[in-house]
Every structure is written in C-alpha cells, then in structure tokens.
Tab-separated table of C-alpha atoms in Angstrom:
chain	number	residue	atom	x	y	z
A	1	MET	CA	-8.268	19.432	-20.567
A	2	THR	CA	-5.982	16.491	-21.302
A	3	LEU	CA	-2.739	16.156	-19.422
A	4	LYS	CA	0.326	14.372	-20.750
A	5	PRO	CA	1.077	10.943	-19.346
A	6	ILE	CA	3.468	10.919	-16.432
A	7	ILE	CA	6.022	8.130	-16.506
A	8	SER	CA	6.843	6.792	-13.077
A	9	GLU	CA	10.312	6.046	-11.836
A	10	PRO	CA	11.157	2.400	-12.377
A	11	THR	CA	11.777	1.191	-8.862
A	12	THR	CA	10.869	3.598	-6.113
A	13	SER	CA	7.887	5.633	-7.169
A	14	GLN	CA	4.695	5.328	-9.074
A	15	SER	CA	2.332	7.701	-10.733
A	16	SER	CA	-0.531	8.574	-8.488
A	17	HIS	CA	-2.243	11.020	-10.760
A	18	PRO	CA	-5.802	10.152	-11.721
A	19	GLU	CA	-5.645	11.739	-15.170
A	20	GLN	CA	-3.010	9.363	-16.469
A	21	PRO	CA	-4.252	7.353	-19.473
A	22	LEU	CA	-4.218	3.664	-18.763
A	23	HIS	CA	-2.261	2.697	-21.863
A	24	ALA	CA	0.695	4.788	-20.682
A	25	GLN	CA	0.862	3.400	-17.182
A	26	GLN	CA	3.501	0.948	-15.986
A	27	SER	CA	3.976	-1.237	-12.968
A	28	HIS	CA	5.597	0.511	-10.015
A	29	SER	CA	8.145	-2.248	-9.671
A	30	GLY	CA	9.573	-1.684	-13.130
A	31	GLN	CA	8.539	-5.174	-14.201
A	32	GLN	CA	5.344	-6.201	-15.889
A	33	PRO	CA	3.169	-8.308	-13.662
A	34	HIS	CA	1.368	-11.190	-15.265
A	35	ALA	CA	-1.183	-10.181	-17.823
A	36	THR	CA	-3.587	-12.530	-16.138
A	37	GLU	CA	-3.488	-14.593	-13.014
A	38	ARG	CA	-4.625	-18.182	-13.059
A	39	PRO	CA	-8.440	-18.142	-13.408
A	40	THR	CA	-8.908	-20.141	-10.217
A	41	ARG	CA	-6.817	-17.626	-8.285
A	42	ARG	CA	-8.681	-14.607	-9.640
A	43	TRP	CA	-12.082	-16.145	-9.031
A	44	LEU	CA	-10.993	-17.119	-5.534
A	45	LEU	CA	-10.269	-13.459	-4.754
A	46	TYR	CA	-13.655	-12.442	-6.128
A	47	GLY	CA	-15.300	-15.153	-4.038
A	48	ILE	CA	-13.648	-13.819	-0.887
A	49	ALA	CA	-14.881	-10.311	-1.763
A	50	PHE	CA	-18.413	-11.696	-2.101
A	51	LEU	CA	-18.047	-13.441	1.267
A	52	SER	CA	-16.835	-10.327	3.096
A	53	PHE	CA	-19.720	-8.127	1.966
A	54	PHE	CA	-22.323	-10.871	2.345
A	55	ASP	CA	-21.427	-11.235	6.011
A	56	ARG	CA	-21.272	-7.496	6.577
A	57	PHE	CA	-24.709	-6.780	5.105
A	58	ALA	CA	-26.522	-9.934	6.239
A	59	ALA	CA	-27.238	-8.636	9.744
A	60	SER	CA	-29.557	-5.742	8.861
A	61	PRO	CA	-32.317	-7.879	7.240
A	62	MET	CA	-32.137	-10.238	10.236
A	63	LEU	CA	-32.302	-7.554	12.927
A	64	VAL	CA	-35.872	-8.212	14.094
A	65	LEU	CA	-35.574	-11.982	13.692
A	66	MET	CA	-32.381	-12.076	15.755
A	67	SER	CA	-34.151	-10.196	18.518
A	68	VAL	CA	-37.104	-12.614	18.498
A	69	GLN	CA	-35.033	-15.788	18.196
A	70	GLU	CA	-32.628	-14.764	20.958
A	71	GLY	CA	-35.401	-13.414	23.200
A	72	THR	CA	-33.724	-10.057	23.678
A	73	SER	CA	-34.390	-6.432	22.789
A	74	LEU	CA	-33.811	-4.795	19.430
A	75	ALA	CA	-31.466	-2.361	21.165
A	76	THR	CA	-29.214	-5.204	22.267
A	77	ILE	CA	-29.017	-6.696	18.776
A	78	ALA	CA	-28.432	-3.233	17.321
A	79	THR	CA	-25.563	-2.799	19.785
A	80	MET	CA	-24.055	-6.079	18.598
A	81	ILE	CA	-24.329	-5.004	14.963
A	82	ALA	CA	-22.780	-1.633	15.815
A	83	ALA	CA	-19.883	-3.341	17.628
A	84	TYR	CA	-19.338	-5.536	14.565
A	85	GLY	CA	-19.242	-2.433	12.351
A	86	ILE	CA	-16.800	-0.596	14.610
A	87	ALA	CA	-14.449	-3.576	14.708
A	88	TYR	CA	-14.843	-3.985	10.934
A	89	GLY	CA	-13.780	-0.412	10.228
A	90	LEU	CA	-11.284	0.462	12.955
A	91	GLY	CA	-9.477	-2.882	12.735
A	92	GLN	CA	-8.428	-2.352	9.131
A	93	PRO	CA	-5.151	-0.522	9.873
A	94	ILE	CA	-4.129	-3.569	11.918
A	95	TRP	CA	-4.576	-5.762	8.851
A	96	GLY	CA	-2.709	-3.257	6.711
A	97	ILE	CA	0.296	-3.342	9.013
A	98	LEU	CA	0.084	-7.136	9.199
A	99	GLY	CA	0.033	-7.260	5.401
A	100	GLU	CA	3.259	-5.217	5.294
A	101	ARG	CA	5.019	-7.328	7.916
A	102	GLN	CA	3.794	-10.841	7.087
A	103	GLY	CA	2.833	-10.540	3.436
A	104	ARG	CA	-0.560	-10.051	1.832
A	105	ARG	CA	-1.270	-13.727	1.246
A	106	ARG	CA	-0.324	-14.811	4.757
A	107	ALA	CA	-2.387	-11.992	6.290
A	108	LEU	CA	-5.339	-13.035	4.118
A	109	LEU	CA	-5.015	-16.611	5.368
A	110	ILE	CA	-5.027	-15.335	8.957
A	111	ALA	CA	-8.138	-13.253	8.286
A	112	LEU	CA	-9.944	-16.212	6.700
A	113	SER	CA	-9.056	-18.559	9.541
A	114	GLY	CA	-10.104	-15.894	12.050
A	115	THR	CA	-13.426	-15.462	10.225
A	116	THR	CA	-14.041	-19.203	10.421
A	117	LEU	CA	-13.169	-19.538	14.107
A	118	THR	CA	-15.035	-16.432	15.285
A	119	GLY	CA	-18.024	-17.478	13.192
A	120	LEU	CA	-18.050	-20.844	14.942
A	121	ALA	CA	-17.797	-19.057	18.276
A	122	THR	CA	-20.810	-16.924	17.316
A	123	ILE	CA	-22.841	-19.987	16.376
A	124	LEU	CA	-21.946	-21.853	19.580
A	125	ALA	CA	-22.302	-18.883	21.958
A	126	TRP	CA	-24.852	-19.750	24.644
A	127	THR	CA	-24.954	-16.396	26.441
A	128	LEU	CA	-25.613	-12.931	25.060
A	129	PRO	CA	-22.242	-11.442	26.154
A	130	MET	CA	-20.410	-14.343	24.482
A	131	MET	CA	-22.425	-13.827	21.308
A	132	VAL	CA	-21.671	-10.086	21.217
A	133	ALA	CA	-17.964	-10.687	21.862
A	134	ALA	CA	-17.728	-13.395	19.184
A	135	ARG	CA	-19.611	-11.362	16.595
A	136	THR	CA	-17.430	-8.321	17.316
A	137	ALA	CA	-14.301	-10.436	16.834
A	138	MET	CA	-15.794	-11.723	13.605
A	139	GLY	CA	-16.221	-8.145	12.399
A	140	LEU	CA	-12.532	-7.563	13.061
A	141	CYS	CA	-11.552	-10.572	10.932
A	142	VAL	CA	-14.039	-10.016	8.087
A	143	GLY	CA	-12.990	-6.362	7.911
A	144	GLY	CA	-9.476	-7.378	6.906
A	145	LEU	CA	-10.527	-9.357	3.840
A	146	TYR	CA	-11.381	-6.667	1.271
A	147	PRO	CA	-8.396	-4.314	1.860
A	148	LEU	CA	-6.020	-7.290	1.637
A	149	LEU	CA	-7.703	-8.410	-1.598
A	150	LEU	CA	-7.373	-4.896	-3.007
A	151	THR	CA	-3.683	-4.775	-2.113
A	152	LEU	CA	-3.017	-8.262	-3.475
A	153	ILE	CA	-4.629	-7.380	-6.809
A	154	ALA	CA	-2.600	-4.150	-6.963
A	155	ASP	CA	0.574	-6.163	-6.318
A	156	THR	CA	-0.108	-8.643	-9.100
A	157	THR	CA	-1.493	-6.471	-11.915
A	158	SER	CA	-0.088	-3.682	-14.029
A	159	LEU	CA	-1.595	-0.213	-13.767
A	160	ALA	CA	-3.313	-0.692	-17.122
A	161	GLN	CA	-5.062	-3.827	-15.822
A	162	ARG	CA	-5.562	-2.767	-12.216
A	163	GLY	CA	-8.590	-0.532	-12.633
A	164	GLN	CA	-10.506	-3.233	-14.470
A	165	ALA	CA	-9.542	-5.865	-11.897
A	166	ILE	CA	-10.689	-3.580	-9.086
A	167	SER	CA	-13.986	-2.995	-10.916
A	168	ASP	CA	-14.533	-6.755	-11.049
A	169	LEU	CA	-13.650	-7.024	-7.360
A	170	GLN	CA	-16.173	-4.307	-6.576
A	171	ALA	CA	-18.820	-6.093	-8.648
A	172	SER	CA	-18.234	-9.251	-6.586
A	173	SER	CA	-18.621	-7.323	-3.337
A	174	ALA	CA	-21.802	-5.682	-4.644
A	175	LEU	CA	-23.167	-9.105	-5.541
A	176	GLY	CA	-22.498	-10.191	-1.962
A	177	THR	CA	-24.354	-7.120	-0.705
A	178	THR	CA	-27.324	-7.780	-2.976
A	179	VAL	CA	-27.590	-11.476	-2.142
A	180	ALA	CA	-27.350	-10.737	1.586
A	181	THR	CA	-30.090	-8.125	1.314
A	182	LEU	CA	-32.397	-10.481	-0.588
A	183	VAL	CA	-31.869	-13.883	1.065
A	184	ALA	CA	-30.381	-13.472	4.556
A	185	GLY	CA	-33.705	-12.546	6.117
A	186	ALA	CA	-35.524	-15.350	4.315
A	187	ILE	CA	-32.986	-17.976	5.429
A	188	ALA	CA	-33.123	-16.717	9.004
A	189	ALA	CA	-36.934	-16.789	8.978
A	190	ALA	CA	-37.046	-20.331	7.592
A	191	THR	CA	-34.356	-21.686	9.927
A	192	ASN	CA	-32.324	-19.541	12.337
A	193	TRP	CA	-30.061	-16.526	11.967
A	194	ARG	CA	-27.080	-18.650	13.023
A	195	VAL	CA	-27.494	-20.666	9.824
A	196	VAL	CA	-26.533	-17.542	7.867
A	197	VAL	CA	-23.386	-17.182	9.984
A	198	ALA	CA	-22.685	-20.874	9.389
A	199	LEU	CA	-22.754	-20.238	5.629
A	200	THR	CA	-20.076	-17.569	6.089
A	201	CYS	CA	-17.994	-19.993	8.179
A	202	MET	CA	-18.146	-22.736	5.574
A	203	ALA	CA	-17.299	-20.327	2.758
A	204	ALA	CA	-14.368	-18.843	4.705
A	205	ALA	CA	-13.003	-22.285	5.533
A	206	SER	CA	-13.277	-23.359	1.888
A	207	CYS	CA	-11.500	-20.213	0.679
A	208	PHE	CA	-8.773	-20.745	3.273
A	209	LEU	CA	-8.107	-24.285	2.069
A	210	VAL	CA	-8.006	-23.298	-1.606
A	211	LEU	CA	-5.739	-20.298	-0.978
A	212	TYR	CA	-3.449	-22.320	1.297
A	213	ARG	CA	-2.942	-24.929	-1.413
A	214	GLN	CA	-2.182	-22.287	-4.059
A	215	ARG	CA	1.371	-21.564	-3.031
A	216	PRO	CA	3.080	-18.712	-4.946
A	217	THR	CA	5.364	-20.354	-7.485
A	218	ASP	CA	6.927	-17.441	-9.356
A	219	PRO	CA	9.084	-14.466	-8.333
A	220	HIS	CA	6.386	-11.839	-8.696
A	221	HIS	CA	3.778	-13.705	-6.687
A	222	ALA	CA	6.428	-14.565	-4.149
A	223	SER	CA	7.216	-10.895	-3.795
A	224	THR	CA	3.726	-10.345	-2.462
A	225	GLU	CA	4.852	-12.211	0.644
A	226	ASN	CA	6.814	-9.007	1.286
A	227	VAL	CA	9.753	-10.687	3.024
A	228	GLN	CA	11.736	-7.440	2.939
A	229	ALA	CA	9.122	-5.205	4.509
A	230	LEU	CA	9.768	-1.615	5.451
A	231	PRO	CA	10.466	-0.952	9.135
A	232	PHE	CA	7.224	-0.383	10.994
A	233	LEU	CA	7.719	3.343	11.640
A	234	THR	CA	8.921	3.949	8.083
A	235	SER	CA	5.859	2.201	6.688
A	236	LEU	CA	3.613	4.231	8.990
A	237	ARG	CA	5.266	7.530	8.015
A	238	THR	CA	4.905	6.660	4.340
A	239	ALA	CA	1.222	5.840	4.758
A	240	LEU	CA	0.625	9.080	6.702
A	241	ALA	CA	2.436	11.383	4.268
A	242	PRO	CA	0.526	14.394	2.878
A	243	ARG	CA	-0.542	12.730	-0.375
A	244	PRO	CA	-2.093	9.635	1.214
A	245	LEU	CA	-3.703	11.867	3.850
A	246	ALA	CA	-5.377	13.850	1.073
A	247	LEU	CA	-6.883	10.651	-0.296
A	248	TYR	CA	-7.977	9.556	3.187
A	249	THR	CA	-9.808	12.877	3.506
A	250	LEU	CA	-11.568	12.310	0.184
A	251	GLY	CA	-12.404	8.769	1.304
A	252	PHE	CA	-13.809	10.039	4.592
A	253	VAL	CA	-16.142	12.461	2.805
A	254	GLU	CA	-17.093	9.951	0.119
A	255	GLY	CA	-17.769	7.265	2.733
A	256	GLY	CA	-20.181	9.553	4.524
A	257	LEU	CA	-22.037	10.593	1.383
A	258	LEU	CA	-22.047	7.219	-0.330
A	259	LEU	CA	-22.354	4.652	2.453
A	260	GLY	CA	-23.656	6.771	5.323
A	261	THR	CA	-26.702	8.179	3.565
A	262	LEU	CA	-27.288	4.916	1.693
A	263	THR	CA	-28.429	3.276	4.941
A	264	TYR	CA	-31.428	5.621	5.021
A	265	LEU	CA	-32.932	4.630	1.670
A	266	ALA	CA	-34.761	1.523	2.941
A	267	PRO	CA	-36.072	3.286	6.085
A	268	ALA	CA	-37.273	6.164	3.886
A	269	ILE	CA	-39.406	3.709	1.887
A	270	GLU	CA	-40.646	2.085	5.102
A	271	MET	CA	-41.759	5.509	6.317
A	272	LEU	CA	-43.943	5.676	3.191
A	273	GLY	CA	-45.794	2.534	4.301
A	274	VAL	CA	-43.777	-0.267	2.689
A	275	SER	CA	-42.938	-3.396	4.703
A	276	PRO	CA	-39.291	-3.819	5.765
A	277	ARG	CA	-38.776	-6.934	3.616
A	278	LEU	CA	-40.190	-5.257	0.502
A	279	ALA	CA	-38.190	-2.086	1.225
A	280	GLY	CA	-34.978	-4.120	1.233
A	281	SER	CA	-35.908	-5.695	-2.098
A	282	LEU	CA	-36.729	-2.337	-3.660
A	283	THR	CA	-33.386	-0.841	-2.647
A	284	ALA	CA	-31.478	-3.909	-3.894
A	285	GLY	CA	-31.200	-1.980	-7.153
A	286	TYR	CA	-28.126	-0.416	-5.554
A	287	GLY	CA	-26.159	-3.663	-5.704
A	288	ILE	CA	-27.362	-4.487	-9.209
A	289	ALA	CA	-26.315	-1.015	-10.368
A	290	VAL	CA	-22.843	-1.466	-8.851
A	291	ILE	CA	-22.429	-4.721	-10.785
A	292	ALA	CA	-23.601	-3.185	-14.064
A	293	GLY	CA	-21.701	0.048	-13.414
A	294	SER	CA	-18.453	-1.824	-12.810
A	295	GLN	CA	-18.673	-3.243	-16.322
A	296	LEU	CA	-19.406	0.236	-17.707
A	297	ASN	CA	-16.421	1.544	-15.761
A	298	LYS	CA	-14.150	-1.018	-17.433
A	299	VAL	CA	-15.230	0.271	-20.847
A	300	LEU	CA	-14.797	3.920	-19.851
A	301	MET	CA	-11.319	3.318	-18.435
A	302	ARG	CA	-10.123	2.193	-21.857
A	303	GLN	CA	-11.198	5.531	-23.325
A	304	LEU	CA	-10.895	8.144	-20.590
A	305	PRO	CA	-8.518	9.143	-17.783
A	306	ARG	CA	-9.623	8.269	-14.272
A	307	LEU	CA	-10.394	11.800	-13.005
A	308	PRO	CA	-13.340	12.609	-15.318
A	309	ILE	CA	-14.839	9.186	-14.545
A	310	MET	CA	-14.637	9.893	-10.796
A	311	ILE	CA	-16.093	13.386	-11.251
A	312	ALA	CA	-18.950	11.880	-13.270
A	313	GLY	CA	-19.524	9.473	-10.383
A	314	ALA	CA	-19.666	12.355	-7.885
A	315	LEU	CA	-22.112	14.281	-10.094
A	316	ILE	CA	-24.330	11.186	-10.416
A	317	LEU	CA	-24.267	10.889	-6.622
A	318	ALA	CA	-25.401	14.500	-6.299
A	319	ALA	CA	-28.170	13.992	-8.862
A	320	ALA	CA	-29.318	10.824	-7.082
A	321	TYR	CA	-29.915	12.530	-3.766
A	322	PHE	CA	-31.388	15.659	-5.349
A	323	ILE	CA	-34.039	13.393	-6.908
A	324	ALA	CA	-34.986	11.832	-3.569
A	325	GLY	CA	-34.651	15.083	-1.646
A	326	LEU	CA	-36.828	17.185	-3.914
A	327	ARG	CA	-39.647	14.630	-4.071
A	328	LEU	CA	-39.593	11.761	-1.595
A	329	SER	CA	-41.610	8.842	-2.977
A	330	ILE	CA	-41.159	5.131	-3.614
A	331	PRO	CA	-40.183	5.581	-7.314
A	332	THR	CA	-37.687	8.362	-6.569
A	333	VAL	CA	-36.009	6.379	-3.790
A	334	ILE	CA	-35.700	3.369	-6.107
A	335	ILE	CA	-34.136	5.607	-8.775
A	336	THR	CA	-31.819	7.064	-6.150
A	337	SER	CA	-30.642	3.609	-5.017
A	338	VAL	CA	-29.796	2.692	-8.615
A	339	LEU	CA	-27.929	5.947	-9.252
A	340	VAL	CA	-26.004	5.637	-5.983
A	341	GLY	CA	-24.907	2.173	-7.082
A	342	LEU	CA	-23.730	3.562	-10.419
A	343	SER	CA	-21.896	6.340	-8.600
A	344	ASN	CA	-20.189	3.771	-6.395
A	345	ALA	CA	-18.934	1.893	-9.461
A	346	LEU	CA	-17.456	5.025	-11.031
A	347	LEU	CA	-16.321	7.078	-8.035
A	348	HIS	CA	-15.340	4.597	-5.342
A	349	SER	CA	-13.488	2.199	-7.638
A	350	GLY	CA	-11.488	5.156	-8.977
A	351	LEU	CA	-10.481	6.228	-5.486
A	352	GLN	CA	-9.612	2.633	-4.598
A	353	SER	CA	-7.367	2.342	-7.632
A	354	TRP	CA	-5.770	5.728	-6.902
A	355	VAL	CA	-4.949	4.833	-3.317
A	356	THR	CA	-3.120	1.668	-4.403
A	357	GLU	CA	-0.693	3.878	-6.341
A	358	VAL	CA	-0.076	6.804	-4.007
A	359	ALA	CA	2.399	5.028	-1.697
A	360	PRO	CA	3.413	1.690	-3.257
A	361	ALA	CA	6.178	1.090	-0.688
A	362	ALA	CA	3.511	0.906	2.046
A	363	ARG	CA	0.567	-0.130	-0.101
A	364	SER	CA	-1.079	-2.519	2.352
A	365	THR	CA	-1.059	0.039	5.177
A	366	THR	CA	-2.215	2.840	2.866
A	367	VAL	CA	-5.147	0.840	1.490
A	368	ALA	CA	-6.165	-0.163	5.022
A	369	PHE	CA	-6.097	3.435	6.286
A	370	PHE	CA	-8.166	4.496	3.288
A	371	ALA	CA	-10.756	1.787	3.965
A	372	CYS	CA	-10.846	2.837	7.616
A	373	SER	CA	-11.426	6.470	6.625
A	374	VAL	CA	-14.348	5.448	4.382
A	375	PHE	CA	-16.078	3.539	7.193
A	376	LEU	CA	-15.362	6.307	9.699
A	377	GLY	CA	-16.917	8.816	7.318
A	378	ALA	CA	-20.019	6.649	7.020
A	379	GLY	CA	-20.254	6.314	10.796
A	380	VAL	CA	-19.771	10.020	11.463
A	381	LEU	CA	-22.403	11.071	8.936
A	382	THR	CA	-24.860	8.523	10.316
A	383	SER	CA	-24.325	9.911	13.808
A	384	LEU	CA	-24.658	13.544	12.714
A	385	THR	CA	-27.868	12.930	10.784
A	386	ALA	CA	-29.500	10.621	13.367
A	387	PRO	CA	-31.554	13.444	14.976
A	388	ALA	CA	-32.933	14.499	11.579
A	389	ILE	CA	-33.776	10.905	10.688
A	390	ALA	CA	-35.464	10.433	14.074
A	391	ALA	CA	-37.691	13.363	13.099
A	392	ASN	CA	-38.380	11.736	9.685
A	393	ARG	CA	-36.578	14.537	7.853
A	394	TYR	CA	-35.223	12.226	5.186
A	395	ALA	CA	-35.658	14.757	2.380
A	396	ALA	CA	-33.485	17.307	4.189
A	397	VAL	CA	-30.720	14.742	4.735
A	398	PHE	CA	-30.817	13.743	1.066
A	399	LEU	CA	-30.613	17.373	-0.091
A	400	ILE	CA	-27.663	18.131	2.186
A	401	THR	CA	-25.922	15.007	0.872
A	402	ALA	CA	-26.510	16.157	-2.716
A	403	ILE	CA	-24.961	19.571	-2.038
A	404	ALA	CA	-21.971	17.960	-0.312
A	405	ALA	CA	-21.502	15.633	-3.304
A	406	LEU	CA	-21.254	18.681	-5.560
A	407	LEU	CA	-18.540	20.085	-3.304
A	408	LEU	CA	-16.758	16.720	-3.504
A	409	THR	CA	-16.403	17.124	-7.271
A	410	PHE	CA	-14.447	20.364	-6.723
A	411	ALA	CA	-12.308	18.700	-4.060
A	412	LEU	CA	-11.443	15.866	-6.449
A	413	ALA	CA	-10.324	18.331	-9.112
A	414	ILE	CA	-8.252	20.367	-6.634
A	415	VAL	CA	-6.473	17.335	-5.164
A	416	ALA	CA	-5.794	15.881	-8.625
A	417	SER	CA	-4.393	19.214	-9.825
A	418	HIS	CA	-2.111	19.395	-6.778
A	419	PHE	CA	-0.881	15.834	-7.365
A	420	HIS	CA	-0.152	16.593	-11.007
A	421	ARG	CA	1.739	19.787	-10.181
A	422	ARG	CA	3.870	18.047	-7.563
A	423	GLN	CA	4.676	15.173	-9.909
A	424	ARG	CA	5.659	17.580	-12.669
A	425	GLU	CA	7.959	19.428	-10.261
A	426	GLU	CA	9.553	16.168	-9.075
A	427	SER	CA	10.147	14.987	-12.626
A	428	LEU	CA	12.176	18.092	-13.525
C-alpha cells in the first residue's frame, strides 16, 4: 500500500507520517536548510556522537579491572556504572528543556564542558564516594550529547536529507560502541581505567574548542540558538501531546527489546565457556552491523517510505532473537548480534527521524523525552528479566523478546495509520 505524500503547512506544522516519500518532504520552517553543512561542522557532530557512545560503553569491559585497581568489590563498581546509566537516561529531558531555552548549540557546549570537568573530577577522585559522585555527574553530561546532536541535525537539514544524516550519526555512535568494546579493556589493563576516562576528557575538550570557534554565521544556523523559545509550560505540553506520547511508547518498547536484551548476548556466550574478553569481541559484530546497516538504510530511504523500512527492522529483530532462542550456541549468538545491529540501523534510526518531526515547535524537548523513554525501556526490561538471567534461562528471554518484536511491528503499523488518518483529517 502506497500513500500519497502529505504536504506540511509552511510555518507551524510538519509531516510526521513515516510513509511519506523523502523526495516530497519539505523543511518544517518553510525554508530550505542548507543542502550540506560545512564538512568540518558535520564531522564534528559525528565525532561528538562517537565520543558519547565510547564513554557510555567503555565501562562494561573494564568492570573487573576497575574493581581490582580500586581495591573494591564488583558490586560497588556495578553500582557506579548503574548510577552513571540512570543519570545518562533520566537527565535527558533536562537537556531537552535546556536546548529549547538556551539553544541547541549553547546547550551542546555546556554538555561538552560538563563532560570535561566531571571527567577530570573522576580521574582525580581519591575516595570511592567522590569517584561514584563524579562518574554519575559525568553520565548526566554525556547523556545530553546525542539528543542535542540529533536535534541540531534536524534543525539544519531538510526532511529529504535528515534521514541520511541521522543514519550517519548513528553509524558514528555505533563506531564508538565498537571501539569501546574492543579497546577500553585493553587500555585499562595496560595502564589504568582512568586513562580511558582521560581520553574522553581530552576529546570532549577538543570538541568544545572547535564548536566554540565555529560561530553560526547565517540566519538558519543562528535560528538554532532558539532565541524566541516557547514558554516552558507550552513547550512541555507540546512535547507531551498524544502524538509524541505514542512515539515515546514505541521507543520504550523498542529500547527494551533492542538495548535491554542486547546486554545479555556477551554473558550468554560466556555461559557457554568463552572468556569475557573474547565474548566482547565476538559480539562486536553488533556495532559493525549498525555501521554497515546505516549505509544500507541511506540507500533504502531513497527508494522506499520510512514505515516499511522500520517494519523490516522490527522483523529482523524478531528473527535475530528467534535464532538465538531456538538454539543457543556461539555461532547463533554471533549471528544474532549482527542482525540486532542491522535492526538498529533500520528501526531505531527511523524512529529517531520520526520523532524529530512530530513536534517541531518543541523538537529538543521531544527528542530528549524519546531518548529517555528508550533508556527507561532498556532498564525496565533488564530488571524484569534479571531473575531469568540469574537462572541462566537466556534462551527463554531471547524467545520472549522475539515474540514482543513481532508485536512491535503491528504497533508500528497501527500508530502510523493513526497518524496518517489524523493528518488527512487536519488537511481537509
């Protein structure tokens, strides 16, 4: 079924329907953003995306080493990592609101400077409570980077270019994930885990300096400073309207199925007798698949509407976990990690692009709430499945995830159909 393109209103609304062909889409502001940003600016944004995911995923491979080097228990280090994750996810609405009030670029500068300072505090912490507090604060600052990047790219690209730009952004974040998985543990073993944090600090400081020197020099880029922001309550009401809430719900479910269950792939291989370091390397296929899948997604978006691409991603996710659930072995888990990465490239990037369009007047807040819902979904699923994982029932968890992913495909179609019907009614 192919639906006719929906033309958005020139100044106040924007199509948020995922079946809209890219060649028919226009910028929500009624003006065409630049076809391309300066290469240094675009690559800077991709570098920040790499940085944010490198720091987020560097802790897991260093878990045991951190415990040994700090002379404390694994439970204490796990608590610190959990606190970082909570601050990373729950702090994102704060950054969204800050992006609406102070402008995306200024909020991004604050997040980068905060990442640098809290990273230094983590490195210099001489007591365990100070280290936990500093690392938690660092999670809060790092968590603001990716949603602000996503919003900034949405502000400075047309709808036809946005999906491809978001795919490239996702590839950069996946590269950060992969590199962290492969090298963070090795660096920590050869030196100290604080050296890895120091790398994040230096990268954040460098990105801050480059971004600070790249002042916006044209009207469109200047508009991303958002000097005429919506009143706080108006922005909040816009971001919590029924349509954005529907996407937050999809993000919550997708976050649980995609990111929540993903954390169990390496432990599942370890249960089969593989060393932790080798298990991390074997599941690094996830990040490589995201990078390759993002390039495939760019090709598909030129030919197909967004909805069938997202549904294909959900079906691939279901197939991935059916493979691991029906026969749990090292080869099947490796295949699953690759397919989950491909699913991420097709499904998650589509939802990210969709959420940038659903409430353009409060885009920064909307994107931040969506990101928060994804991380909450991952956390909730991890908590719910913890007893099964403790009993080594990995196959059962993977099968349940596969069935839920099938249900997600129906939910995507229902929500998209509702969006299309409402838009058609509003256009009459």
